[in-house]
JSON list of C-alpha atoms in Angstrom, two decimals:
[
{"chain": "J", "resi": 438, "resn": "UNK", "atom": "CA", "xyz": [114.36, 109.26, 54.42]},
{"chain": "J", "resi": 439, "resn": "UNK", "atom": "CA", "xyz": [113.81, 105.55, 53.94]},
{"chain": "J", "resi": 440, "resn": "UNK", "atom": "CA", "xyz": [112.56, 103.57, 56.87]},
{"chain": "J", "resi": 441, "resn": "UNK", "atom": "CA", "xyz": [114.00, 100.16, 57.65]},
{"chain": "J", "resi": 442, "resn": "UNK", "atom": "CA", "xyz": [111.53, 97.49, 56.60]},
{"chain": "J", "resi": 443, "resn": "UNK", "atom": "CA", "xyz": [111.98, 95.62, 59.86]},
{"chain": "J", "resi": 444, "resn": "UNK", "atom": "CA", "xyz": [111.14, 98.72, 61.93]},
{"chain": "J", "resi": 445, "resn": "UNK", "atom": "CA", "xyz": [107.47, 98.39, 61.04]},
{"chain": "J", "resi": 446, "resn": "UNK", "atom": "CA", "xyz": [105.84, 96.13, 63.69]},
{"chain": "J", "resi": 447, "resn": "UNK", "atom": "CA", "xyz": [103.41, 94.71, 61.13]},
{"chain": "J", "resi": 448, "resn": "UNK", "atom": "CA", "xyz": [106.29, 93.75, 58.86]},
{"chain": "J", "resi": 449, "resn": "UNK", "atom": "CA", "xyz": [108.12, 92.15, 61.79]},
{"chain": "J", "resi": 450, "resn": "UNK", "atom": "CA", "xyz": [105.04, 90.08, 62.61]},
{"chain": "J", "resi": 451, "resn": "UNK", "atom": "CA", "xyz": [104.72, 89.08, 58.96]},
{"chain": "J", "resi": 452, "resn": "UNK", "atom": "CA", "xyz": [108.36, 87.93, 58.87]},
{"chain": "J", "resi": 453, "resn": "UNK", "atom": "CA", "xyz": [107.92, 85.92, 62.06]},
{"chain": "J", "resi": 454, "resn": "UNK", "atom": "CA", "xyz": [104.74, 84.34, 60.70]},
{"chain": "J", "resi": 455, "resn": "UNK", "atom": "CA", "xyz": [106.53, 83.43, 57.47]},
{"chain": "J", "resi": 456, "resn": "UNK", "atom": "CA", "xyz": [109.34, 81.83, 59.47]},
{"chain": "J", "resi": 457, "resn": "UNK", "atom": "CA", "xyz": [106.89, 79.87, 61.60]},
{"chain": "J", "resi": 458, "resn": "UNK", "atom": "CA", "xyz": [105.08, 78.68, 58.48]},
{"chain": "J", "resi": 459, "resn": "UNK", "atom": "CA", "xyz": [108.36, 77.62, 56.87]},
{"chain": "J", "resi": 460, "resn": "UNK", "atom": "CA", "xyz": [109.49, 75.85, 60.03]},
{"chain": "J", "resi": 461, "resn": "UNK", "atom": "CA", "xyz": [106.19, 74.00, 60.36]},
{"chain": "J", "resi": 462, "resn": "UNK", "atom": "CA", "xyz": [106.25, 72.82, 56.75]},
{"chain": "J", "resi": 463, "resn": "UNK", "atom": "CA", "xyz": [109.89, 71.70, 56.93]},
{"chain": "J", "resi": 464, "resn": "UNK", "atom": "CA", "xyz": [109.36, 69.88, 60.22]},
{"chain": "J", "resi": 465, "resn": "UNK", "atom": "CA", "xyz": [106.24, 68.22, 58.81]},
{"chain": "J", "resi": 466, "resn": "UNK", "atom": "CA", "xyz": [108.23, 66.95, 55.82]},
{"chain": "J", "resi": 467, "resn": "UNK", "atom": "CA", "xyz": [111.21, 65.72, 57.84]},
{"chain": "J", "resi": 468, "resn": "UNK", "atom": "CA", "xyz": [108.88, 63.89, 60.22]},
{"chain": "J", "resi": 469, "resn": "UNK", "atom": "CA", "xyz": [106.83, 62.37, 57.42]},
{"chain": "J", "resi": 470, "resn": "UNK", "atom": "CA", "xyz": [106.67, 58.73, 56.33]},
{"chain": "J", "resi": 471, "resn": "UNK", "atom": "CA", "xyz": [107.87, 59.90, 52.91]},
{"chain": "J", "resi": 472, "resn": "UNK", "atom": "CA", "xyz": [111.15, 61.24, 54.27]},
{"chain": "J", "resi": 473, "resn": "UNK", "atom": "CA", "xyz": [111.65, 58.22, 56.52]},
{"chain": "J", "resi": 474, "resn": "UNK", "atom": "CA", "xyz": [111.11, 55.79, 53.65]},
{"chain": "J", "resi": 475, "resn": "UNK", "atom": "CA", "xyz": [113.45, 57.70, 51.33]},
{"chain": "J", "resi": 476, "resn": "UNK", "atom": "CA", "xyz": [116.27, 57.86, 53.86]},
{"chain": "J", "resi": 477, "resn": "UNK", "atom": "CA", "xyz": [115.97, 54.23, 54.92]},
{"chain": "J", "resi": 478, "resn": "UNK", "atom": "CA", "xyz": [116.61, 53.08, 51.36]},
{"chain": "J", "resi": 479, "resn": "UNK", "atom": "CA", "xyz": [120.31, 53.64, 51.96]},
{"chain": "J", "resi": 480, "resn": "UNK", "atom": "CA", "xyz": [122.37, 50.74, 53.21]},
{"chain": "J", "resi": 481, "resn": "UNK", "atom": "CA", "xyz": [125.60, 52.61, 53.95]},
{"chain": "J", "resi": 482, "resn": "UNK", "atom": "CA", "xyz": [126.22, 55.50, 56.28]},
{"chain": "J", "resi": 483, "resn": "UNK", "atom": "CA", "xyz": [128.23, 57.59, 53.79]},
{"chain": "J", "resi": 484, "resn": "UNK", "atom": "CA", "xyz": [125.42, 57.54, 51.25]},
{"chain": "J", "resi": 485, "resn": "UNK", "atom": "CA", "xyz": [122.89, 58.35, 53.99]},
{"chain": "J", "resi": 486, "resn": "UNK", "atom": "CA", "xyz": [125.00, 61.27, 55.23]},
{"chain": "J", "resi": 487, "resn": "UNK", "atom": "CA", "xyz": [125.51, 62.57, 51.68]},
{"chain": "J", "resi": 488, "resn": "UNK", "atom": "CA", "xyz": [121.75, 62.44, 51.14]},
{"chain": "J", "resi": 489, "resn": "UNK", "atom": "CA", "xyz": [121.21, 64.57, 54.25]},
{"chain": "J", "resi": 490, "resn": "UNK", "atom": "CA", "xyz": [123.79, 67.07, 53.04]},
{"chain": "J", "resi": 491, "resn": "UNK", "atom": "CA", "xyz": [122.21, 67.30, 49.56]},
{"chain": "J", "resi": 492, "resn": "UNK", "atom": "CA", "xyz": [118.57, 67.39, 50.68]},
{"chain": "J", "resi": 493, "resn": "UNK", "atom": "CA", "xyz": [117.00, 70.75, 49.76]},
{"chain": "J", "resi": 494, "resn": "UNK", "atom": "CA", "xyz": [114.58, 70.80, 52.74]},
{"chain": "J", "resi": 495, "resn": "UNK", "atom": "CA", "xyz": [117.44, 70.06, 55.12]},
{"chain": "J", "resi": 496, "resn": "UNK", "atom": "CA", "xyz": [119.40, 72.95, 53.57]},
{"chain": "J", "resi": 497, "resn": "UNK", "atom": "CA", "xyz": [116.38, 75.26, 54.00]},
{"chain": "J", "resi": 498, "resn": "UNK", "atom": "CA", "xyz": [116.10, 74.30, 57.65]},
{"chain": "J", "resi": 499, "resn": "UNK", "atom": "CA", "xyz": [119.80, 75.06, 58.18]},
{"chain": "J", "resi": 500, "resn": "UNK", "atom": "CA", "xyz": [119.24, 78.58, 56.80]},
{"chain": "J", "resi": 501, "resn": "UNK", "atom": "CA", "xyz": [116.17, 79.03, 58.96]},
{"chain": "J", "resi": 502, "resn": "UNK", "atom": "CA", "xyz": [117.85, 78.20, 62.27]},
{"chain": "J", "resi": 503, "resn": "UNK", "atom": "CA", "xyz": [120.72, 80.53, 61.36]},
{"chain": "J", "resi": 504, "resn": "UNK", "atom": "CA", "xyz": [118.17, 83.34, 61.14]},
{"chain": "J", "resi": 505, "resn": "UNK", "atom": "CA", "xyz": [116.11, 82.46, 64.18]},
{"chain": "J", "resi": 506, "resn": "UNK", "atom": "CA", "xyz": [117.13, 81.29, 67.65]},
{"chain": "J", "resi": 507, "resn": "UNK", "atom": "CA", "xyz": [113.48, 80.47, 68.23]},
{"chain": "J", "resi": 508, "resn": "UNK", "atom": "CA", "xyz": [113.55, 78.03, 65.31]},
{"chain": "J", "resi": 509, "resn": "UNK", "atom": "CA", "xyz": [116.68, 76.42, 66.73]},
{"chain": "J", "resi": 510, "resn": "UNK", "atom": "CA", "xyz": [115.02, 76.02, 70.12]},
{"chain": "J", "resi": 511, "resn": "UNK", "atom": "CA", "xyz": [111.95, 74.52, 68.47]},
{"chain": "J", "resi": 512, "resn": "UNK", "atom": "CA", "xyz": [114.15, 71.94, 66.77]},
{"chain": "J", "resi": 513, "resn": "UNK", "atom": "CA", "xyz": [115.81, 71.00, 70.06]},
{"chain": "J", "resi": 514, "resn": "UNK", "atom": "CA", "xyz": [112.36, 70.61, 71.60]},
{"chain": "J", "resi": 515, "resn": "UNK", "atom": "CA", "xyz": [111.31, 68.33, 68.74]},
{"chain": "J", "resi": 516, "resn": "UNK", "atom": "CA", "xyz": [114.38, 66.16, 69.35]},
{"chain": "J", "resi": 517, "resn": "UNK", "atom": "CA", "xyz": [113.39, 65.71, 72.98]},
{"chain": "J", "resi": 518, "resn": "UNK", "atom": "CA", "xyz": [109.80, 64.90, 72.04]},
{"chain": "J", "resi": 519, "resn": "UNK", "atom": "CA", "xyz": [110.83, 62.32, 69.43]},
{"chain": "J", "resi": 520, "resn": "UNK", "atom": "CA", "xyz": [113.31, 60.71, 71.81]},
{"chain": "J", "resi": 521, "resn": "UNK", "atom": "CA", "xyz": [110.64, 60.46, 74.51]},
{"chain": "J", "resi": 522, "resn": "UNK", "atom": "CA", "xyz": [108.23, 58.84, 72.05]},
{"chain": "J", "resi": 523, "resn": "UNK", "atom": "CA", "xyz": [110.88, 56.33, 71.03]},
{"chain": "J", "resi": 524, "resn": "UNK", "atom": "CA", "xyz": [111.67, 55.51, 74.65]},
{"chain": "J", "resi": 525, "resn": "UNK", "atom": "CA", "xyz": [108.12, 54.18, 75.10]},
{"chain": "J", "resi": 526, "resn": "UNK", "atom": "CA", "xyz": [109.42, 50.79, 73.97]},
{"chain": "J", "resi": 527, "resn": "UNK", "atom": "CA", "xyz": [113.16, 50.27, 74.35]},
{"chain": "J", "resi": 528, "resn": "UNK", "atom": "CA", "xyz": [112.96, 46.83, 72.72]},
{"chain": "J", "resi": 529, "resn": "UNK", "atom": "CA", "xyz": [112.45, 48.42, 69.29]},
{"chain": "J", "resi": 530, "resn": "UNK", "atom": "CA", "xyz": [114.28, 50.98, 67.19]},
{"chain": "J", "resi": 531, "resn": "UNK", "atom": "CA", "xyz": [113.13, 54.56, 67.53]},
{"chain": "J", "resi": 532, "resn": "UNK", "atom": "CA", "xyz": [110.64, 55.13, 64.65]},
{"chain": "J", "resi": 533, "resn": "UNK", "atom": "CA", "xyz": [111.92, 58.71, 64.26]},
{"chain": "J", "resi": 534, "resn": "UNK", "atom": "CA", "xyz": [115.53, 57.66, 63.74]},
{"chain": "J", "resi": 535, "resn": "UNK", "atom": "CA", "xyz": [116.01, 59.25, 60.30]},
{"chain": "J", "resi": 536, "resn": "UNK", "atom": "CA", "xyz": [114.31, 62.47, 61.42]},
{"chain": "J", "resi": 537, "resn": "UNK", "atom": "CA", "xyz": [116.51, 62.70, 64.51]},
{"chain": "J", "resi": 538, "resn": "UNK", "atom": "CA", "xyz": [119.57, 62.19, 62.32]},
{"chain": "J", "resi": 539, "resn": "UNK", "atom": "CA", "xyz": [118.45, 65.07, 60.11]},
{"chain": "J", "resi": 540, "resn": "UNK", "atom": "CA", "xyz": [117.84, 67.38, 63.09]},
{"chain": "J", "resi": 541, "resn": "UNK", "atom": "CA", "xyz": [121.28, 66.62, 64.53]},
{"chain": "J", "resi": 542, "resn": "UNK", "atom": "CA", "xyz": [122.88, 67.39, 61.18]},
{"chain": "J", "resi": 543, "resn": "UNK", "atom": "CA", "xyz": [120.92, 70.64, 60.80]},
{"chain": "J", "resi": 544, "resn": "UNK", "atom": "CA", "xyz": [121.81, 71.92, 64.26]},
{"chain": "J", "resi": 545, "resn": "UNK", "atom": "CA", "xyz": [125.50, 71.18, 63.72]},
{"chain": "J", "resi": 546, "resn": "UNK", "atom": "CA", "xyz": [125.54, 73.28, 60.54]},
{"chain": "J", "resi": 547, "resn": "UNK", "atom": "CA", "xyz": [124.13, 76.28, 62.37]},
{"chain": "J", "resi": 548, "resn": "UNK", "atom": "CA", "xyz": [125.96, 78.81, 64.52]},
{"chain": "J", "resi": 549, "resn": "UNK", "atom": "CA", "xyz": [125.61, 76.70, 67.66]},
{"chain": "J", "resi": 550, "resn": "UNK", "atom": "CA", "xyz": [125.58, 72.90, 67.59]},
{"chain": "J", "resi": 551, "resn": "UNK", "atom": "CA", "xyz": [124.39, 70.70, 70.40]},
{"chain": "J", "resi": 552, "resn": "UNK", "atom": "CA", "xyz": [126.55, 70.28, 73.47]},
{"chain": "J", "resi": 553, "resn": "UNK", "atom": "CA", "xyz": [129.23, 67.63, 73.15]},
{"chain": "J", "resi": 554, "resn": "UNK", "atom": "CA", "xyz": [127.71, 65.73, 76.09]},
{"chain": "J", "resi": 555, "resn": "UNK", "atom": "CA", "xyz": [124.39, 65.55, 74.26]},
{"chain": "J", "resi": 556, "resn": "UNK", "atom": "CA", "xyz": [126.01, 64.14, 71.14]},
{"chain": "J", "resi": 557, "resn": "UNK", "atom": "CA", "xyz": [127.97, 61.62, 73.23]},
{"chain": "J", "resi": 558, "resn": "UNK", "atom": "CA", "xyz": [124.73, 60.50, 74.86]},
{"chain": "J", "resi": 559, "resn": "UNK", "atom": "CA", "xyz": [122.95, 60.10, 71.52]},
{"chain": "J", "resi": 560, "resn": "UNK", "atom": "CA", "xyz": [125.95, 58.31, 70.00]},
{"chain": "J", "resi": 561, "resn": "UNK", "atom": "CA", "xyz": [125.41, 55.41, 72.39]},
{"chain": "J", "resi": 562, "resn": "UNK", "atom": "CA", "xyz": [121.62, 55.09, 72.44]},
{"chain": "J", "resi": 563, "resn": "UNK", "atom": "CA", "xyz": [120.79, 51.51, 71.36]},
{"chain": "J", "resi": 564, "resn": "UNK", "atom": "CA", "xyz": [117.37, 52.49, 70.01]},
{"chain": "J", "resi": 565, "resn": "UNK", "atom": "CA", "xyz": [118.96, 54.71, 67.35]},
{"chain": "J", "resi": 566, "resn": "UNK", "atom": "CA", "xyz": [120.78, 53.66, 64.20]},
{"chain": "J", "resi": 567, "resn": "UNK", "atom": "CA", "xyz": [121.24, 56.55, 61.73]},
{"chain": "J", "resi": 568, "resn": "UNK", "atom": "CA", "xyz": [121.00, 59.24, 64.40]},
{"chain": "J", "resi": 569, "resn": "UNK", "atom": "CA", "xyz": [123.54, 57.44, 66.55]},
{"chain": "J", "resi": 570, "resn": "UNK", "atom": "CA", "xyz": [125.98, 57.29, 63.65]},
{"chain": "J", "resi": 571, "resn": "UNK", "atom": "CA", "xyz": [125.39, 60.93, 62.74]},
{"chain": "J", "resi": 572, "resn": "UNK", "atom": "CA", "xyz": [126.09, 61.94, 66.34]},
{"chain": "J", "resi": 573, "resn": "UNK", "atom": "CA", "xyz": [129.33, 59.96, 66.26]},
{"chain": "J", "resi": 574, "resn": "UNK", "atom": "CA", "xyz": [130.28, 61.50, 62.90]},
{"chain": "J", "resi": 575, "resn": "UNK", "atom": "CA", "xyz": [129.74, 65.01, 64.25]},
{"chain": "J", "resi": 576, "resn": "UNK", "atom": "CA", "xyz": [131.87, 64.25, 67.29]},
{"chain": "J", "resi": 577, "resn": "UNK", "atom": "CA", "xyz": [134.65, 62.97, 65.02]},
{"chain": "J", "resi": 578, "resn": "UNK", "atom": "CA", "xyz": [134.42, 66.11, 62.88]},
{"chain": "J", "resi": 579, "resn": "UNK", "atom": "CA", "xyz": [134.73, 68.32, 65.96]},
{"chain": "J", "resi": 580, "resn": "UNK", "atom": "CA", "xyz": [137.75, 66.35, 67.16]},
{"chain": "J", "resi": 581, "resn": "UNK", "atom": "CA", "xyz": [139.42, 66.59, 63.76]},
{"chain": "J", "resi": 582, "resn": "UNK", "atom": "CA", "xyz": [138.77, 70.34, 63.65]},
{"chain": "J", "resi": 583, "resn": "UNK", "atom": "CA", "xyz": [140.23, 70.87, 67.13]},
{"chain": "J", "resi": 584, "resn": "UNK", "atom": "CA", "xyz": [143.31, 68.83, 66.24]},
{"chain": "J", "resi": 585, "resn": "UNK", "atom": "CA", "xyz": [143.79, 70.81, 63.04]},
{"chain": "J", "resi": 586, "resn": "UNK", "atom": "CA", "xyz": [143.57, 74.07, 65.01]},
{"chain": "J", "resi": 587, "resn": "UNK", "atom": "CA", "xyz": [146.01, 72.74, 67.59]},
{"chain": "J", "resi": 588, "resn": "UNK", "atom": "CA", "xyz": [148.47, 71.71, 64.89]},
{"chain": "J", "resi": 589, "resn": "UNK", "atom": "CA", "xyz": [148.25, 75.14, 63.25]},
{"chain": "J", "resi": 590, "resn": "UNK", "atom": "CA", "xyz": [148.96, 76.73, 66.63]},
{"chain": "J", "resi": 591, "resn": "UNK", "atom": "CA", "xyz": [152.04, 74.55, 67.12]},
{"chain": "J", "resi": 592, "resn": "UNK", "atom": "CA", "xyz": [153.36, 75.40, 63.66]},
{"chain": "J", "resi": 593, "resn": "UNK", "atom": "CA", "xyz": [152.80, 79.11, 64.24]},
{"chain": "J", "resi": 594, "resn": "UNK", "atom": "CA", "xyz": [154.58, 78.99, 67.59]},
{"chain": "J", "resi": 595, "resn": "UNK", "atom": "CA", "xyz": [157.43, 77.00, 66.07]},
{"chain": "J", "resi": 596, "resn": "UNK", "atom": "CA", "xyz": [158.14, 79.46, 63.28]},
{"chain": "J", "resi": 597, "resn": "UNK", "atom": "CA", "xyz": [157.74, 82.46, 65.59]},
{"chain": "J", "resi": 598, "resn": "UNK", "atom": "CA", "xyz": [160.39, 81.06, 67.92]},
{"chain": "J", "resi": 599, "resn": "UNK", "atom": "CA", "xyz": [162.73, 80.15, 65.08]},
{"chain": "J", "resi": 600, "resn": "UNK", "atom": "CA", "xyz": [162.40, 83.60, 63.48]},
{"chain": "J", "resi": 601, "resn": "UNK", "atom": "CA", "xyz": [163.08, 85.58, 66.64]},
{"chain": "J", "resi": 602, "resn": "UNK", "atom": "CA", "xyz": [165.82, 83.42, 68.12]},
{"chain": "J", "resi": 603, "resn": "UNK", "atom": "CA", "xyz": [167.29, 80.02, 68.65]},
{"chain": "J", "resi": 604, "resn": "UNK", "atom": "CA", "xyz": [165.02, 77.09, 69.37]},
{"chain": "J", "resi": 605, "resn": "UNK", "atom": "CA", "xyz": [165.79, 73.71, 70.83]},
{"chain": "J", "resi": 606, "resn": "UNK", "atom": "CA", "xyz": [164.09, 70.35, 70.76]},
{"chain": "J", "resi": 607, "resn": "UNK", "atom": "CA", "xyz": [162.98, 70.90, 74.37]},
{"chain": "J", "resi": 608, "resn": "UNK", "atom": "CA", "xyz": [161.34, 74.17, 73.28]},
{"chain": "J", "resi": 609, "resn": "UNK", "atom": "CA", "xyz": [159.33, 72.23, 70.69]},
{"chain": "J", "resi": 610, "resn": "UNK", "atom": "CA", "xyz": [158.24, 69.76, 73.35]},
{"chain": "J", "resi": 611, "resn": "UNK", "atom": "CA", "xyz": [157.08, 72.66, 75.52]},
{"chain": "J", "resi": 612, "resn": "UNK", "atom": "CA", "xyz": [154.89, 74.06, 72.76]},
{"chain": "J", "resi": 613, "resn": "UNK", "atom": "CA", "xyz": [152.69, 70.97, 73.01]},
{"chain": "J", "resi": 614, "resn": "UNK", "atom": "CA", "xyz": [151.39, 72.22, 76.37]},
{"chain": "J", "resi": 615, "resn": "UNK", "atom": "CA", "xyz": [150.20, 75.59, 75.09]},
{"chain": "J", "resi": 616, "resn": "UNK", "atom": "CA", "xyz": [146.88, 74.55, 73.55]},
{"chain": "J", "resi": 617, "resn": "UNK", "atom": "CA", "xyz": [143.86, 73.29, 75.44]},
{"chain": "J", "resi": 618, "resn": "UNK", "atom": "CA", "xyz": [143.72, 69.72, 76.62]},
{"chain": "J", "resi": 619, "resn": "UNK", "atom": "CA", "xyz": [140.72, 68.89, 74.43]},
{"chain": "J", "resi": 620, "resn": "UNK", "atom": "CA", "xyz": [142.96, 68.24, 71.42]},
{"chain": "J", "resi": 621, "resn": "UNK", "atom": "CA", "xyz": [144.51, 65.26, 73.21]},
{"chain": "J", "resi": 622, "resn": "UNK", "atom": "CA", "xyz": [147.98, 64.93, 74.72]},
{"chain": "J", "resi": 623, "resn": "UNK", "atom": "CA", "xyz": [149.05, 61.99, 72.58]},
{"chain": "J", "resi": 624, "resn": "UNK", "atom": "CA", "xyz": [148.21, 63.82, 69.38]},
{"chain": "J", "resi": 625, "resn": "UNK", "atom": "CA", "xyz": [150.05, 66.96, 70.44]},
{"chain": "J", "resi": 626, "resn": "UNK", "atom": "CA", "xyz": [153.13, 64.95, 71.44]},
{"chain": "J", "resi": 627, "resn": "UNK", "atom": "CA", "xyz": [153.16, 63.38, 68.01]},
{"chain": "J", "resi": 628, "resn": "UNK", "atom": "CA", "xyz": [152.96, 66.82, 66.43]},
{"chain": "J", "resi": 629, "resn": "UNK", "atom": "CA", "xyz": [155.86, 68.01, 68.61]},
{"chain": "J", "resi": 630, "resn": "UNK", "atom": "CA", "xyz": [157.92, 64.96, 67.60]},
{"chain": "J", "resi": 631, "resn": "UNK", "atom": "CA", "xyz": [157.20, 65.71, 63.97]},
{"chain": "J", "resi": 632, "resn": "UNK", "atom": "CA", "xyz": [158.39, 69.30, 64.35]},
{"chain": "J", "resi": 633, "resn": "UNK", "atom": "CA", "xyz": [161.48, 68.11, 66.24]},
{"chain": "J", "resi": 634, "resn": "UNK", "atom": "CA", "xyz": [162.37, 65.94, 63.24]},
{"chain": "J", "resi": 635, "resn": "UNK", "atom": "CA", "xyz": [161.93, 68.92, 60.93]},
{"chain": "J", "resi": 636, "resn": "UNK", "atom": "CA", "xyz": [164.22, 70.98, 63.20]},
{"chain": "J", "resi": 637, "resn": "UNK", "atom": "CA", "xyz": [167.05, 68.48, 62.72]},
{"chain": "J", "resi": 638, "resn": "UNK", "atom": "CA", "xyz": [166.81, 68.92, 58.95]},
{"chain": "J", "resi": 639, "resn": "UNK", "atom": "CA", "xyz": [166.91, 72.77, 59.07]}
]
């Protein structure tokens, strides 16, 4: 009978040590002057964001936090530390701006991103530049995703109602209230209007 590799306490310790070593080396690189200089060569946000997405160390860190909640917590702690260091002088830009941007990106790619309130706070910090724009980009991505989900829900409800019986324009308007409020009432009303127009053509 084969024994699970992870059942051996020594092997478990070895895996944890390897993870800690990997985390330390990745954090050291992302907080280095080398990384900061490379990322601050970009003049536009899209090129900066693409560079984060294509960076091999960033990709490794994403994989690491998906495997370890402890690594994720360590990254959140580092964000707080770097923000506190930058707050020492509010008249100047945070010297860890590019690193903070990378950490925000990494955490968003994992199973659990930062709380929306945290991103909203970071998106308005005047001492940040890249990190502030990354936070705003992540918020926009979440909003777009929620709107896409809401639209899919409306379409599904629409076709279900049409298949099983008659449906009126007022029914379509009512569907807009079925999803959560986070998607935005104006957007959902527009979707309902769009479906009402399609109903006329059927």
